[in-house]
Amino acid sequence: MYKKLIYPIFFILFSCCCGADDSNINLKDENNNYINAHGGGILQYKNKYYWYGENRIKGNESGVSLYQSKDLKKWRYLGVIFKSNEIEPKSHSFFIERPKIVYNSSTNKFVMWFHVEEVSSNYKTAKVGVASSNDISGPYKFLYASRINARSHPINGNYVGSKLANKVNKDHSNIGQMSRDITIFKDRNDNAYLISSSEDNLTLSISLLSQDYTHTTGKYIRVQPGGYNEAPVMFFNEGKYYLVASGTTGWKPNRARLFTADKVFGYWKNIGDFVKGTDAKNINTTFQSQGSNYFEFNGDCYFMGDKWYPKDLSNSGYLFKKIIFSNDQSPYIK
C-alpha cells in the first residue's frame, strides 16, 4: 500500500498486495436507483469514496454524475456536478465522455478532465475539456475545450519499430492533436499526466500536465503508434508503470492489452494479455467490458470497467476486478 500520510487526498496506486476475489460493490444508491456514472472512476477524499462518471439517464441533462460512500456499499447520489451545456451555454451541441478528476494539493483544487465531442461531428471534434472546483462535489467552473499539445512534437520522435514510425499528425500540429478516450495519472512526485487515444485512435499519447493540472505542457510521447488502442488505464507498482488499453472495436468489447515501462516517458513494451484464465470468452472480451479506471480499497487494487449496452447506454453495466500481481510483479485480472 502507498503511504497515506504522504498522499492523503487523491487515491493513487503505488504498490499493493492484491487477492483473487472480486469486490462486492453496490451498484444502487440509497434510493435503490441504479448507479449512473459511466466511463469515470472512484476517488477517495477525507475517508469517503466518490464515484463519478457520465450521466446517461434518458431525459436528464447529460454531464457528470457524483455519488458518495463510506464503504462502497451505501451510495448517496449528489447529483450532476457538471453539465455538458456549460461548455457552450444555451446549447446542446456537445457531449461529454470519460471524465477524470484529480486533486491538486498545491492549489487545493479539484480538476476535471473529459473528452468533448460535438454531437454532429462523428467523433471528429476530439477535444479535451477542463473544469475546476474548490470542492469535489462542485460547482465546477468550465475553463476551456481544445485539442492537446498544439505546435508541439513528441519528445520520443519517430517511434522505432512501428509501421507508422514516420507518421506524426502534421495536419493537426498547429491546432493540436486529437484526444478521445482519456485518463489521468498522478505520479509519486505529484506530476500528473493525460493519457489519450490520439491520431484517429491510431496512437496513445502521454502528456505532462502543468503544475496546476489545467493544461498540457507540450511535453508528450507517442505510445504504440499504429496500435489502435483506446480506453487507457494507468498505474504504478513495484518500480514499474503499467498501462492497460483496449482495441478499437467501438462499443463491442475486446481483448485488453498490457504495456509496461520503467519511466512514464520511457519505452512502453507490450507484455501480453491483462486477463488470465481458461475462459476464452472472458479473455477475448475482458469480461465483456472496456477499462475506465483503477482504485484501491482495503489494501486491494481494482480494475474498473464499463459493460456498454449501445442500444441502452443508461443501463450499461460495470466491471470491478481485483488486480493480482504475479511473481514477476506483472499485473492481471482473472
XYZ file of C-alpha atoms in Angstrom:
334
model
C 0.000 0.000 0.000
C 1.058 3.567 -0.577
C 1.734 5.825 2.386
C -1.491 7.647 3.154
C 0.365 10.237 5.236
C 2.112 11.420 2.095
C -0.881 11.243 -0.227
C -3.980 11.675 1.959
C -6.373 13.040 -0.638
C -6.005 11.734 -4.181
C -6.321 7.982 -4.476
C -3.274 6.592 -6.312
C -1.945 3.055 -6.688
C 1.727 2.867 -5.798
C 2.177 -0.670 -4.504
C -0.347 -3.098 -3.137
C -0.885 -6.739 -2.368
C -3.990 -7.946 -4.123
C -6.134 -11.010 -3.551
C -8.107 -13.089 -6.026
C -11.704 -12.397 -5.003
C -13.790 -9.725 -6.685
C -15.371 -6.864 -4.768
C -18.985 -6.694 -3.700
C -19.597 -3.075 -4.632
C -23.218 -1.998 -4.521
C -24.483 -0.795 -7.898
C -27.531 1.005 -6.485
C -27.776 4.180 -4.430
C -29.600 4.602 -1.119
C -32.839 5.285 -3.015
C -32.486 1.951 -4.849
C -31.688 3.678 -8.130
C -29.057 2.174 -10.391
C -25.682 3.975 -10.284
C -25.340 6.043 -13.446
C -21.686 7.085 -13.642
C -20.050 5.510 -16.688
C -16.502 5.867 -18.009
C -15.397 7.554 -14.789
C -13.652 6.456 -11.634
C -13.673 6.113 -7.855
C -11.666 8.587 -5.785
C -11.036 8.789 -2.035
C -11.251 12.103 -0.222
C -11.362 12.594 3.561
C -12.275 8.984 4.394
C -15.083 8.901 1.847
C -15.269 7.440 -1.646
C -16.643 9.298 -4.645
C -17.837 7.511 -7.747
C -18.125 9.865 -10.707
C -18.831 9.310 -14.382
C -21.033 10.008 -17.383
C -24.695 10.596 -16.614
C -26.502 8.567 -19.278
C -30.002 8.679 -17.779
C -32.530 9.246 -20.550
C -34.328 12.560 -20.327
C -31.816 14.058 -17.894
C -29.215 16.715 -18.559
C -26.072 14.983 -19.806
C -22.915 15.579 -17.851
C -21.009 14.133 -14.908
C -22.776 12.376 -12.012
C -21.329 12.010 -8.499
C -22.044 9.523 -5.703
C -20.603 9.362 -2.180
C -19.982 6.374 0.111
C -18.042 5.414 3.234
C -17.753 1.722 2.368
C -18.672 1.255 -1.331
C -21.938 -0.313 -0.120
C -24.233 2.593 0.627
C -24.108 5.265 -2.064
C -25.606 8.732 -1.751
C -26.413 10.495 -5.009
C -25.002 14.049 -5.053
C -26.357 14.978 -8.467
C -24.907 16.123 -11.781
C -21.862 18.188 -10.824
C -21.054 19.402 -14.341
C -23.435 19.659 -17.297
C -22.435 19.371 -20.908
C -24.288 22.549 -21.850
C -21.850 24.502 -19.654
C -19.338 24.040 -22.476
C -21.499 26.325 -24.588
C -24.362 27.925 -22.625
C -27.862 27.602 -24.089
C -26.613 24.915 -26.447
C -26.882 21.148 -26.543
C -24.256 20.808 -29.254
C -21.682 18.922 -27.158
C -21.499 15.769 -25.096
C -19.002 14.543 -22.503
C -17.229 11.197 -22.203
C -14.744 9.613 -19.768
C -14.460 12.330 -17.090
C -11.457 12.097 -14.757
C -10.994 14.103 -11.545
C -7.591 14.798 -9.953
C -6.845 16.705 -6.748
C -4.049 19.303 -6.787
C -2.557 19.700 -3.306
C -0.686 22.913 -4.183
C -3.787 24.785 -5.396
C -6.303 22.882 -3.231
C -8.498 22.450 -6.282
C -10.168 19.504 -7.964
C -9.529 19.479 -11.708
C -11.833 17.589 -14.037
C -10.708 16.495 -17.499
C -13.078 14.959 -20.036
C -13.425 14.111 -23.704
C -15.547 16.663 -25.596
C -17.407 15.903 -28.822
C -19.775 17.941 -30.946
C -22.991 15.987 -31.426
C -22.891 16.182 -35.213
C -19.128 15.678 -35.672
C -18.979 11.862 -35.793
C -16.110 11.969 -33.270
C -14.012 14.368 -35.339
C -14.019 17.092 -32.653
C -11.654 15.030 -30.472
C -11.050 17.701 -27.839
C -10.479 17.703 -24.102
C -12.484 19.843 -21.721
C -11.225 21.119 -18.380
C -13.135 22.397 -15.355
C -12.101 23.051 -11.744
C -13.678 23.389 -8.315
C -12.752 24.095 -4.701
C -14.901 21.137 -3.654
C -15.129 17.660 -5.125
C -18.915 17.970 -5.329
C -18.714 21.273 -7.199
C -19.706 23.653 -8.556
C -17.135 23.203 -11.314
C -16.096 26.195 -13.398
C -15.610 25.388 -17.057
C -12.175 26.604 -18.219
C -11.880 25.651 -21.889
C -12.123 22.926 -24.540
C -9.351 22.345 -27.075
C -7.088 19.905 -28.860
C -3.878 18.998 -26.995
C -0.182 19.846 -27.468
C -0.649 22.500 -30.132
C 2.552 23.425 -32.004
C 4.446 20.669 -30.168
C 6.083 17.440 -31.271
C 6.614 14.226 -29.295
C 9.874 14.087 -27.363
C 10.437 10.452 -28.378
C 10.419 11.463 -32.059
C 9.879 8.694 -34.581
C 8.929 5.562 -32.698
C 11.323 2.736 -33.599
C 9.689 -0.469 -34.736
C 6.335 0.994 -35.747
C 4.899 0.709 -39.248
C 3.880 4.334 -38.724
C 7.246 5.413 -37.314
C 7.391 8.459 -39.554
C 3.738 9.370 -39.226
C 3.175 12.360 -36.965
C -0.175 14.025 -37.431
C 1.328 17.128 -39.058
C -2.037 18.354 -40.314
C -3.021 18.899 -36.681
C 0.263 20.273 -35.348
C -0.939 23.887 -35.260
C -4.374 23.284 -33.756
C -3.240 20.432 -31.535
C -3.519 16.650 -31.557
C -6.746 14.687 -31.298
C -7.817 13.360 -27.898
C -10.667 10.870 -27.498
C -10.628 8.271 -24.704
C -8.650 9.700 -21.782
C -7.427 9.024 -18.276
C -5.337 10.988 -15.774
C -2.386 9.522 -13.890
C -0.797 11.260 -10.878
C 2.734 10.091 -10.099
C 4.538 9.820 -6.755
C 6.220 13.205 -7.261
C 2.824 14.876 -7.864
C 3.407 15.224 -11.592
C 0.186 14.476 -13.439
C -0.251 13.141 -16.958
C -3.045 12.988 -19.518
C -3.201 9.706 -21.436
C -5.207 9.986 -24.673
C -6.133 7.975 -27.717
C -4.865 10.253 -30.489
C -4.352 10.446 -34.253
C -7.771 8.979 -35.062
C -7.165 6.328 -32.369
C -4.004 5.108 -34.118
C -1.750 6.076 -31.228
C -1.786 6.625 -27.482
C -0.166 9.806 -26.229
C 1.065 10.586 -22.707
C 1.223 14.315 -21.940
C 2.719 16.073 -18.926
C 0.271 18.485 -17.304
C 1.065 21.919 -15.950
C 1.695 22.303 -12.211
C -1.925 23.326 -11.637
C -3.124 20.361 -13.763
C -5.224 22.570 -16.045
C -3.180 22.442 -19.283
C -0.883 20.169 -21.220
C 2.680 21.491 -21.312
C 3.567 20.380 -24.831
C 5.867 17.680 -23.469
C 4.479 14.334 -24.610
C 5.331 10.957 -26.115
C 3.602 8.652 -28.582
C 2.964 5.099 -27.364
C 2.455 2.182 -29.765
C 1.850 4.218 -32.958
C -0.413 2.292 -35.296
C -1.513 0.003 -32.465
C -5.148 1.163 -32.383
C -5.500 1.466 -28.600
C -8.138 3.259 -26.537
C -9.706 3.196 -23.038
C -6.359 3.662 -21.224
C -5.936 2.763 -17.539
C -2.565 3.568 -15.957
C -0.994 2.707 -12.573
C 2.328 2.078 -10.799
C 3.581 -0.894 -8.796
C 6.997 -2.005 -7.512
C 9.084 0.286 -9.706
C 7.116 -0.278 -12.912
C 4.456 1.705 -14.737
C 1.590 -0.206 -16.321
C -0.906 0.769 -18.970
C -3.987 -1.288 -19.845
C -5.795 -0.492 -23.088
C -8.472 -1.965 -25.316
C -8.608 -2.315 -29.065
C -10.746 -0.007 -31.195
C -13.917 -2.001 -31.846
C -16.444 0.710 -30.964
C -18.944 -0.369 -28.306
C -18.034 -4.033 -28.803
C -15.679 -5.382 -26.073
C -12.328 -6.869 -26.994
C -9.127 -8.327 -25.557
C -7.279 -5.942 -23.188
C -3.601 -5.289 -23.869
C -0.985 -4.677 -21.156
C 2.039 -2.403 -21.566
C 4.839 -1.579 -19.136
C 7.687 0.930 -18.846
C 10.356 1.872 -16.338
C 9.543 5.574 -16.734
C 6.409 7.455 -17.764
C 8.325 8.936 -20.693
C 10.214 5.706 -21.332
C 9.803 2.861 -23.798
C 6.405 1.142 -23.430
C 6.551 -2.577 -24.150
C 3.576 -4.820 -24.876
C 3.778 -7.715 -22.393
C 0.624 -9.585 -23.386
C -2.855 -10.158 -22.032
C -4.272 -8.434 -18.976
C -6.896 -11.162 -18.405
C -5.639 -14.614 -17.340
C -7.638 -17.827 -17.087
C -9.205 -20.610 -19.114
C -12.430 -18.921 -20.237
C -11.728 -17.756 -23.786
C -14.834 -15.583 -23.930
C -13.817 -13.577 -20.865
C -10.235 -13.287 -22.079
C -11.261 -12.170 -25.556
C -13.779 -9.603 -24.254
C -12.138 -8.546 -20.959
C -15.222 -9.896 -19.154
C -17.438 -8.121 -21.733
C -16.058 -4.747 -20.643
C -13.764 -1.862 -21.504
C -11.471 -0.316 -18.886
C -12.232 3.050 -17.323
C -10.016 3.445 -14.228
C -8.414 1.824 -11.193
C -8.667 2.435 -7.453
C -7.587 0.967 -4.129
C -9.793 -0.251 -1.285
C -8.872 -2.081 1.930
C -5.385 -2.830 0.631
C -6.579 -4.277 -2.668
C -6.164 -2.833 -6.168
C -9.137 -2.804 -8.515
C -9.585 -2.561 -12.248
C -12.804 -0.743 -13.120
C -14.590 -1.119 -16.442
C -17.824 -0.485 -18.286
C -20.083 -3.067 -19.902
C -21.526 -0.904 -22.638
C -25.039 -1.517 -23.965
C -25.051 0.753 -27.052
C -28.810 0.426 -27.575
C -29.466 1.425 -23.957
C -26.433 3.313 -22.635
C -28.222 4.443 -19.475
C -28.388 0.810 -18.331
C -24.803 -0.089 -19.211
C -23.130 -2.287 -16.603
C -19.855 -2.184 -14.680
C -16.896 -4.438 -14.001
C -14.838 -4.473 -10.790
C -11.942 -6.940 -10.655
C -9.102 -7.203 -8.173
C -5.685 -6.813 -9.762
C -3.336 -9.665 -8.948
C 0.444 -9.410 -9.204
C 2.373 -12.481 -10.366
C 5.805 -13.498 -9.071
C 7.479 -11.133 -11.540
C 5.027 -8.394 -10.424
C 3.139 -8.368 -13.752
C -0.494 -7.415 -13.048
C -3.537 -9.276 -14.299
C -7.199 -9.976 -13.550
C -8.704 -13.464 -13.663
